[in-house]
Coordinates of C-alpha atoms and ligand atoms in Angstrom, one line a residue:
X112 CA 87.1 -49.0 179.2
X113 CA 87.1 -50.5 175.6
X114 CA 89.8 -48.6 173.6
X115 CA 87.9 -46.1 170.8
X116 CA 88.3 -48.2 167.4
X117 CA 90.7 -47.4 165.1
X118 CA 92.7 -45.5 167.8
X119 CA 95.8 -47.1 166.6
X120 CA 95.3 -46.7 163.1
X121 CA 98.8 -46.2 161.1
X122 CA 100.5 -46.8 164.3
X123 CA 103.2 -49.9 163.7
X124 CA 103.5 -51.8 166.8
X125 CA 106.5 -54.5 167.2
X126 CA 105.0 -57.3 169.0
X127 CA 107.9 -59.3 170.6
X128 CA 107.3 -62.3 172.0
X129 CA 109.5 -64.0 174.5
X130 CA 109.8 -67.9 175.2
X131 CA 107.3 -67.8 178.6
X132 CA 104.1 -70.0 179.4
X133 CA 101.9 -67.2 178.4
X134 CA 103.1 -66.6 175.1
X135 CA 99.7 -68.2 174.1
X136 CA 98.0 -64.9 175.3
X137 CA 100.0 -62.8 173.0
X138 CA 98.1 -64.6 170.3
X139 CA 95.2 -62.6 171.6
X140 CA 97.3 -59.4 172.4
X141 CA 98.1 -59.8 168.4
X142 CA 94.7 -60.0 167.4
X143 CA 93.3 -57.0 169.3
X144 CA 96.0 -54.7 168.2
X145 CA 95.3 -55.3 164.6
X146 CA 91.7 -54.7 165.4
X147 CA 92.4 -51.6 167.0
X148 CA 93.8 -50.8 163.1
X149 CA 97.6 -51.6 164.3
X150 CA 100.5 -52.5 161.8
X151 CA 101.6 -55.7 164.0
X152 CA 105.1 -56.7 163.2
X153 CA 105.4 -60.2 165.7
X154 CA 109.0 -61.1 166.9
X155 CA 109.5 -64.1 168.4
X156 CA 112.2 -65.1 170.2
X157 CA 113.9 -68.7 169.8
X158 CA 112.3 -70.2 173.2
X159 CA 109.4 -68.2 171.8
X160 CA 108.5 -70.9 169.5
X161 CA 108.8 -73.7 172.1
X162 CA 105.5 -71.9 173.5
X163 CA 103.5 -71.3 170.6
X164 CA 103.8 -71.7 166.8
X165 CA 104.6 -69.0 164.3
X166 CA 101.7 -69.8 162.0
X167 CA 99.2 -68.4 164.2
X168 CA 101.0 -65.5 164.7
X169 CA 101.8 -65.2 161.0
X170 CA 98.1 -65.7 160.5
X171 CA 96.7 -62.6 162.5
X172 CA 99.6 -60.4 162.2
X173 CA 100.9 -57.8 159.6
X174 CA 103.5 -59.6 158.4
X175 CA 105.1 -63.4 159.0
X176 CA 106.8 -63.5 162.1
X177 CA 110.3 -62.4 162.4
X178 CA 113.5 -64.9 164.6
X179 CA 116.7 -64.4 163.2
X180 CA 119.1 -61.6 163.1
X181 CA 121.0 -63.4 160.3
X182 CA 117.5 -65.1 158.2
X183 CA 116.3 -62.2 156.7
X184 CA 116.3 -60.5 153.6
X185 CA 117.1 -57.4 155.4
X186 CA 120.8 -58.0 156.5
X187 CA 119.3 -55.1 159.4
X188 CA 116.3 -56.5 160.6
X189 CA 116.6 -55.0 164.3
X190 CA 117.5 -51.7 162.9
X191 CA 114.7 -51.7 160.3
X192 CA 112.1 -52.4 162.6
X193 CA 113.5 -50.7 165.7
X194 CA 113.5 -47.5 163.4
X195 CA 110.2 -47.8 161.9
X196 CA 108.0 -49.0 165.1
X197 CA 106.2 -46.6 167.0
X198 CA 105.8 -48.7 170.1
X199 CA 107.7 -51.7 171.1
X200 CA 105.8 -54.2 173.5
X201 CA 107.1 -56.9 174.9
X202 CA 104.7 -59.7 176.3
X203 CA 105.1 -61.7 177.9
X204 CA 108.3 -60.8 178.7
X205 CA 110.8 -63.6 180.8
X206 CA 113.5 -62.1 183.4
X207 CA 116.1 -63.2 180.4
X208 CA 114.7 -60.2 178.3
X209 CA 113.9 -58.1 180.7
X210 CA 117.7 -58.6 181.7
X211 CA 118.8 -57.5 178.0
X212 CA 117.2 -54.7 177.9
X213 CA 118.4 -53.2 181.4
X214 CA 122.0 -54.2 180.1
X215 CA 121.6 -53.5 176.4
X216 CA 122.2 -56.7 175.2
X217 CA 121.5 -57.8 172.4
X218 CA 122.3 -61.4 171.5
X219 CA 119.4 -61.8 169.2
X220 CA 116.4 -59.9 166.9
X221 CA 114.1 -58.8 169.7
X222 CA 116.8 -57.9 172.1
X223 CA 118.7 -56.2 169.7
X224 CA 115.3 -54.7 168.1
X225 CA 114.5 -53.0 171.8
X226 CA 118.4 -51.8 171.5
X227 CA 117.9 -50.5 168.3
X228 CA 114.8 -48.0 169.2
X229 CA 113.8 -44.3 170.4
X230 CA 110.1 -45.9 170.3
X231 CA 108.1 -46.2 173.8
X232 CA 108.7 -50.1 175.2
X233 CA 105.8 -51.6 177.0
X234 CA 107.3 -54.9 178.9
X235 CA 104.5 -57.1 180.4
X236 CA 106.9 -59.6 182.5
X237 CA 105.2 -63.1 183.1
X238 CA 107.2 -65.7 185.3
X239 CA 107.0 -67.6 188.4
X240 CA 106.7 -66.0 191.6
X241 CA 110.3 -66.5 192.8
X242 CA 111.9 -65.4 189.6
X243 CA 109.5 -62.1 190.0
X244 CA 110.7 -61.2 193.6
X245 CA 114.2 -62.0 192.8
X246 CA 116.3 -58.9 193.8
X247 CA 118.1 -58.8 190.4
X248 CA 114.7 -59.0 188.5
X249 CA 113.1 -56.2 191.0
X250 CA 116.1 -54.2 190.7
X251 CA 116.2 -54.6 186.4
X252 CA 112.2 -53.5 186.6
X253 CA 112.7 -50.6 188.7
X254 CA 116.0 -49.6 186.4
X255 CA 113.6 -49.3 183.2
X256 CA 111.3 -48.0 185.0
X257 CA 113.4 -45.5 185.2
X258 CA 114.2 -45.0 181.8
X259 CA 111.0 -44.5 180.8
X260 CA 109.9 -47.8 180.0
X261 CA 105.7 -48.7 180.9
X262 CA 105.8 -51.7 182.8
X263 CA 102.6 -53.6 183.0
X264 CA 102.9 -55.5 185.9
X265 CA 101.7 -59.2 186.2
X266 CA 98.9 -60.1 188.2
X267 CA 98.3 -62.8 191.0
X268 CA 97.0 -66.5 189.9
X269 CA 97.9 -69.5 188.3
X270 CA 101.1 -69.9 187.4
X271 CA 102.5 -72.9 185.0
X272 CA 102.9 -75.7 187.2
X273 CA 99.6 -75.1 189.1
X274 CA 101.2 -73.1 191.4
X275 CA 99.4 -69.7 192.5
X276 CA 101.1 -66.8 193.1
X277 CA 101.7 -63.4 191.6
X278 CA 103.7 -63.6 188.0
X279 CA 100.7 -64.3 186.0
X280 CA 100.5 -62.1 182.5
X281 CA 98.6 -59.6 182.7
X282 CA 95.0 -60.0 180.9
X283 CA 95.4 -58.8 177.2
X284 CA 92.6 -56.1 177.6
X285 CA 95.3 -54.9 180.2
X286 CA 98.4 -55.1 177.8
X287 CA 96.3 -53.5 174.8
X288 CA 95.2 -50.7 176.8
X289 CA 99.1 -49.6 178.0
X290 CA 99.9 -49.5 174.4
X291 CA 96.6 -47.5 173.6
X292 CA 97.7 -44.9 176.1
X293 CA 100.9 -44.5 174.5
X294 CA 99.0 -42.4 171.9
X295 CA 96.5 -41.2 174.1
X296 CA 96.8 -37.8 175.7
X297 CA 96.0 -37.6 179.4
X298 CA 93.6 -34.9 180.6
X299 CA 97.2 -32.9 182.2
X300 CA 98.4 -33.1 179.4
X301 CA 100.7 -29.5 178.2
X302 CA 100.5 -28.9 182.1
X303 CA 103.3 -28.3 184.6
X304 CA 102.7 -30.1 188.1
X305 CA 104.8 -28.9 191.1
X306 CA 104.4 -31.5 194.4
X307 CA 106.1 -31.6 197.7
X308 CA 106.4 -34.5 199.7
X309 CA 107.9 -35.8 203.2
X310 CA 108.9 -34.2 206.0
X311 CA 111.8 -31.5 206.3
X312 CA 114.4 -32.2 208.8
X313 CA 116.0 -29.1 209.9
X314 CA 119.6 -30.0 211.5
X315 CA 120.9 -28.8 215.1
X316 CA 124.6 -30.0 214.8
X317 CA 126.1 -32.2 211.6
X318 CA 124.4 -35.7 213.2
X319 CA 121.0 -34.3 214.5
X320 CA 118.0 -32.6 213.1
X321 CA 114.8 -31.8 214.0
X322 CA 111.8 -33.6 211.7
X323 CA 108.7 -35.2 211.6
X324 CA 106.9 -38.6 211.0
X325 CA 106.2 -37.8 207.1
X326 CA 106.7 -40.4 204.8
X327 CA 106.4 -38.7 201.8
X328 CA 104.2 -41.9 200.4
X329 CA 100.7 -39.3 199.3
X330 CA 103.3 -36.9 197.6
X331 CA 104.7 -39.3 195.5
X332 CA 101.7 -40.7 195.2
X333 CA 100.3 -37.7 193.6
X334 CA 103.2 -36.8 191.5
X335 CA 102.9 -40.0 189.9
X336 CA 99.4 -39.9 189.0
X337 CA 99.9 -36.5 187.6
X338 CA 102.6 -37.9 185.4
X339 CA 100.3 -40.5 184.3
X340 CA 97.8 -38.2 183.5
X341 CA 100.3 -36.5 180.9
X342 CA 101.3 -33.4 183.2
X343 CA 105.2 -32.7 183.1
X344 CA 105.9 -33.0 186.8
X345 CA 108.6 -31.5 189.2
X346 CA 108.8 -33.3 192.6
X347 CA 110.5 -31.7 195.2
X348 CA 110.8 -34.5 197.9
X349 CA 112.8 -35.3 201.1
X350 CA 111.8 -38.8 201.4
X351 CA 114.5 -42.1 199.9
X352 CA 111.5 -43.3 198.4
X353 CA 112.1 -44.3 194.6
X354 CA 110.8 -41.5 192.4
X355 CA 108.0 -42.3 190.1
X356 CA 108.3 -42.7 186.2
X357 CA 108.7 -39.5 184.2
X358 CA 108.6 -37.0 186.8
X359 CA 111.8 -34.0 187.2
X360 CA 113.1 -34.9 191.1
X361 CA 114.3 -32.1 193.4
X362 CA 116.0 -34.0 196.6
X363 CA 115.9 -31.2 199.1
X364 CA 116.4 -31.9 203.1
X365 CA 115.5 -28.1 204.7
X366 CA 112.4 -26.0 204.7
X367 CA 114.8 -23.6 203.0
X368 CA 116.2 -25.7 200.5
X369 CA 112.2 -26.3 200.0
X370 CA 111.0 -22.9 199.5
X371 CA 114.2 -22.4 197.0
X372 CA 113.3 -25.6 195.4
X373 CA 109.9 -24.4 194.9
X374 CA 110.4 -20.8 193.8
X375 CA 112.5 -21.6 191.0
X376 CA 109.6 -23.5 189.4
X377 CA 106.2 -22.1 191.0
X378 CA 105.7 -19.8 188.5
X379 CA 105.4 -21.6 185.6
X380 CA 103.1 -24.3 187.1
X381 CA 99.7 -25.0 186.3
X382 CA 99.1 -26.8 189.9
X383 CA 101.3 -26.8 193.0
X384 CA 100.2 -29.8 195.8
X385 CA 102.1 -28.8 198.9
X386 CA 101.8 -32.3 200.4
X387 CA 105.0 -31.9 202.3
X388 CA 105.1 -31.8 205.5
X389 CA 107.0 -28.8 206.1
X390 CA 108.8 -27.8 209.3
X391 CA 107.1 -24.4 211.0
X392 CA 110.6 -23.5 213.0
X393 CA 114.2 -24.9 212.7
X394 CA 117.1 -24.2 214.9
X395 CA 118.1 -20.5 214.5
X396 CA 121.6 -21.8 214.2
X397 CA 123.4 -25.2 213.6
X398 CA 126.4 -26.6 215.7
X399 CA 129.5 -27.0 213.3
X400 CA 130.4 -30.3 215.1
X401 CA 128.3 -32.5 217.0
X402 CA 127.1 -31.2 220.6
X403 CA 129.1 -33.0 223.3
X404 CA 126.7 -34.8 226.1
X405 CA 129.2 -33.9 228.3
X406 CA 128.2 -30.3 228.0
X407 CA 124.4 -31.2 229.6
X408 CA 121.0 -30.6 228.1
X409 CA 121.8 -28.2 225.1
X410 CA 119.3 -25.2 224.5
X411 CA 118.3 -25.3 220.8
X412 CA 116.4 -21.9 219.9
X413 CA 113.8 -21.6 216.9
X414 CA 113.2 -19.5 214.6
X415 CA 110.0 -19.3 212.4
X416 CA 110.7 -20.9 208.7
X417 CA 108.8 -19.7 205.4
X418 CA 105.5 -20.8 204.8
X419 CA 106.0 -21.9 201.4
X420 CA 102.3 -22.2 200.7
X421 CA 101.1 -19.1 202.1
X422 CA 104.0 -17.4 200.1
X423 CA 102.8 -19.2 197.6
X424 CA 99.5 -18.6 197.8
X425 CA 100.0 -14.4 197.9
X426 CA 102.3 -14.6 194.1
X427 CA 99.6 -16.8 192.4
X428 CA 99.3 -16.2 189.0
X429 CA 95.8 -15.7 187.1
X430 CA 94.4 -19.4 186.5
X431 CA 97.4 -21.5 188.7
X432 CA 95.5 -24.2 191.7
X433 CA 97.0 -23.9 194.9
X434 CA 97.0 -27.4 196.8
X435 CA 97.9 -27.3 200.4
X436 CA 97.2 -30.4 202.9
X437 CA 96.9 -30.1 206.7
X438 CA 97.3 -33.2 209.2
X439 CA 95.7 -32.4 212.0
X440 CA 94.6 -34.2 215.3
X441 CA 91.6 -31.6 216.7
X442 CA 89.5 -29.6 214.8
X443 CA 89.4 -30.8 211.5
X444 CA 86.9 -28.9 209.9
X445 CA 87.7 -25.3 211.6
X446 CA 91.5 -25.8 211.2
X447 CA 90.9 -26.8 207.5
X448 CA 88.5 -24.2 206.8
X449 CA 91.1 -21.7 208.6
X450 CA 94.3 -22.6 206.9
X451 CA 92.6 -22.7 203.0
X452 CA 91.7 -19.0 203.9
X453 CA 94.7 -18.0 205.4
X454 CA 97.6 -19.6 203.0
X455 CA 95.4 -18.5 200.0
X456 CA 94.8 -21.9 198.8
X457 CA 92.5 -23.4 196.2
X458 CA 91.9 -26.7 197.7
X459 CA 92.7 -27.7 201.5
X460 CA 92.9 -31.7 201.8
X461 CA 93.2 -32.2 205.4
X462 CA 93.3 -35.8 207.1
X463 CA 92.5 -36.7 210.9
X464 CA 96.1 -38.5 211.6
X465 CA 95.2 -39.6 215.1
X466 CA 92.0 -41.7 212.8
X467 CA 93.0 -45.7 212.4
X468 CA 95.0 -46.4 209.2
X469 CA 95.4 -42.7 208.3
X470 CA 98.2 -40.7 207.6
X471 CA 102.1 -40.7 208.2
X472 CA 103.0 -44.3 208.3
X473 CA 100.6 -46.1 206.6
X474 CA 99.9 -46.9 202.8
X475 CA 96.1 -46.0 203.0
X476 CA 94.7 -42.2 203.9
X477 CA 90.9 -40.8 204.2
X478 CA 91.0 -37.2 203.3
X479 CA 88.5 -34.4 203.2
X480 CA 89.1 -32.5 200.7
X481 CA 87.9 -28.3 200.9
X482 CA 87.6 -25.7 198.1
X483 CA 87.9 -22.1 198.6
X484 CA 84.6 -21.8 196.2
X485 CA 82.6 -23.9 199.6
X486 CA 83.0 -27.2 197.8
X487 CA 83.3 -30.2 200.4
X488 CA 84.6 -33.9 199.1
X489 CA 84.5 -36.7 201.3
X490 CA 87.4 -39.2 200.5
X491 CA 86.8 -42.3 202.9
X492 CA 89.5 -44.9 203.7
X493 CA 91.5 -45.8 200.3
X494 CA 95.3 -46.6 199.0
X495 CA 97.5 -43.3 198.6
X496 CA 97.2 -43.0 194.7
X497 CA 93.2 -43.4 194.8
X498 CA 93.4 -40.4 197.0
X499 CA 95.9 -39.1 195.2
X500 CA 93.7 -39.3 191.8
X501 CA 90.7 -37.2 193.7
X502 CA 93.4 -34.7 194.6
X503 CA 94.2 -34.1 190.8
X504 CA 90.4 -34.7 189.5
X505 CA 89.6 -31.6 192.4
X506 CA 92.6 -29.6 190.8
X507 CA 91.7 -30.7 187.4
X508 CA 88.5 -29.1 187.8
X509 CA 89.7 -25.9 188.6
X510 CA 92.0 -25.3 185.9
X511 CA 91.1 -23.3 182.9
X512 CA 90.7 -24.4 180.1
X513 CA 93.3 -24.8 177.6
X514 CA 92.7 -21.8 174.9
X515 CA 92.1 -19.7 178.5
X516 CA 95.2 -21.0 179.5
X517 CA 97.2 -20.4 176.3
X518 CA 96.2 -16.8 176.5
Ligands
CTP794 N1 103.4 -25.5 204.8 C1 104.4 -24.8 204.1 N2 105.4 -24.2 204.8 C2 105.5 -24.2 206.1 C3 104.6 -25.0 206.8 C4 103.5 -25.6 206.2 O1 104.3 -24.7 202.9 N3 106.5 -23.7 206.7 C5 102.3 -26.1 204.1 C6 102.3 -27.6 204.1 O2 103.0 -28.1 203.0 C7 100.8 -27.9 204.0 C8 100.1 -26.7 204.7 O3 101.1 -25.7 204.7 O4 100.4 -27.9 202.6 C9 99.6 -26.9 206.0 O5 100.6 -27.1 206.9 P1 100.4 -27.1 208.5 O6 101.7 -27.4 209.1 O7 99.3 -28.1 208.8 O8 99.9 -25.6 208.8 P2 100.3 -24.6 209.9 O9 100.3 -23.3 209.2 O10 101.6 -25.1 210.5 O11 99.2 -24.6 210.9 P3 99.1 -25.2 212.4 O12 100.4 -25.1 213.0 O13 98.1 -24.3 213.1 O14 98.5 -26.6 212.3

């Protein structure tokens, strides 16, 4: 979509360039900034200006384009502008910056500029293929992810050399539009998101436990498309899968530690998404030490477990969307239809896990998704955060509006 113009009007943007191929396309990222009504301050690191020449960027820009720490009038160049910049973006950004700014280096005026900040960093890495699958590079990425920082990931094709391969620069319309959204509200914005994900594993001695197949990929999926969408976002998970940017994280392992989990935040949430796949009986005790094969076939007895979304689904306050999912292998529609009634849910999105690239294991899902008010949504085969996306749009259209809400 072409960003409203004007939408970054009075907005001073630090446009660092670092010394890759692609620093030609920044020349382009430059340009559409200061259409959109930015103030475009261009760093440029040394390497930088093997790549492209300062005069261009001088031209288009705000002001002449900035190298040294020690050349300037300003004798605190990376504190000036790391003070006075709303955003910081980085592009194309080389593994040698990216590494900087994981470590807090900062040997010279971009580096030490992204030290020097509280601004939002957008870092658009560019570099060959090898350099972008190299474990320390994946590992600095996923660290600043971490910390907040929008990553705008490359994209597959040529790469300098001829070679193809995924490393390219993103396309400026891609680069401009992370920076856009920066000061863009999302549509959850001001709303609090509670999702569960993966499977419970409810423990019969200190080695064993009982669980199930529950990858805890849709969950995570959904929390962080609510979090892109502005929501503040708990996720209580039981799955090692990295958490997504800007969400709250809750490891839990029990339906118990779950249900506590969930309870101390349900309340205040705008939408809960119960896509965990929660034990319905554990072991009504748990060996202290690990059960000896020597004393035969042990007997494990169940008991029941909460139904956190049925519980949930009895307290619900005045304007809150209830979420639940249902795997099932028979039935779809009945069972569906069954548990949105009987758990007191707003929206049931049940999937046919016994259907070919569905479910547990797999990075794609085909949902239907049912609404207490009769509503049917077909979702056909699609990645995880596409479904994950109807899931909130469905929720999304259930919520009150905001004055309602505020009341
Ligand atoms: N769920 C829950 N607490 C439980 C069991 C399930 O909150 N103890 C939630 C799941 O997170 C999911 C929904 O209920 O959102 C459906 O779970 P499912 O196991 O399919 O439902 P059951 O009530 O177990 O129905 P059945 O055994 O008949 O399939």
């Amino acid at each position: 979509m072409e960003p409203t113009p004007g939408v970054l009007q009075g907005r001073r943007i630090v446009l660092g360039v670092s010394g890759g191929i692609a620093a030609y396309k920044a020349i382009e990222v430059c340009r559409r900034l200061v259409d959109l009504g930015a103030h475009v301050v261009p760093v440029l690191t040394e390497a930088a200006h093997n790549m492209v020449g300062p005069t261009t960027f001088t031209a288009l820009a705000s002001e002449p384009v900035k190298t040294s720490l020690w050349r300037d009038a300003d004798p605190i160049p990376h504190t000036t502008m790391g003070q006075g910049a709303d955003a910081i973006v980085v592009c194309p950004a080389t593994a040698r910056i990216i590494s900087d700014l994981r470590t807090g280096r900062s040997g010279d005026l971009l580096s030490a500029t992204l030290v020097a900040t509280a601004a939002p960093v957008v870092v658009c890495p560019a570099m060959h293929t090898e350099m972008w699958e190299h474990p320390a590079v994946e590992d600095n990425i996923e660290v600043l992810r971490r910390r907040g920082v929008v990553i705008v990931p490359p994209e597959e094709g040529r790469l300098a050399g001829g070679d193809i391969g995924k490393g390219r620069l993103a396309d400026p319309a891609t680069v401009v539009e992370a920076v856009v959204g920066l000061f863009t509200p999302g549509p959850l914005a001001g709303r609090r998101v509670l999702v569960t994900a993966g499977g419970t594993r409810e423990p019969i001695d200190p080695v064993r436990y009982i669980g199930n197949r529950s990858s805890g990929r849709q969950g995570h999926a959904v929390a962080a498309i609510a979090a892109a969408l502005g929501a503040e976002v708990t996720l209580v998970t039981t799955s090692s899968l990295p958490p997504p940017d800007r969400v709250d994280l809750v490891e839990v392992e029990t339906a118990a530690e779950m249900h506590d989990a969930v309870t101390a935040v349900a309340a205040d949430a705008d939408v809960i998404v119960m896509s965990a796949a929660v034990a319905d009986f554990r072991p009504a005790s748990s060996a202290d030490q690990k059960i000896k094969k020597s004393g035969g076939p042990p007997v494990v007895d169940l008991e029941p477990t909460v139904d956190i979304l049925a519980a949930l689904g009895r307290v619900k306050s005045p304007g809150q969307v209830l979420v639940g999912f249902a795997a099932e292998t028979e039935n779809l529609v009945d069972n569906a239809r069954d548990k949105l009634v009987r758990k007191g849910a707003d929206l049931l999105v049940a999937n046919d896990v016994s259907a070919p690239g569905v479910g547990f294991a797999h990075e794609t899902n085909a949902v239907t998704i049912f609404g207490s008010d009769g509503s049917v949504r077909d979702v056909p085969l699609t990645d995880k955060t596409a479904i994950a996306r109807a899931v909130l749009d469905e929720a999304m259209a259930r919520l009150p509006d905001s004055e309602s809400a505020d009341q």
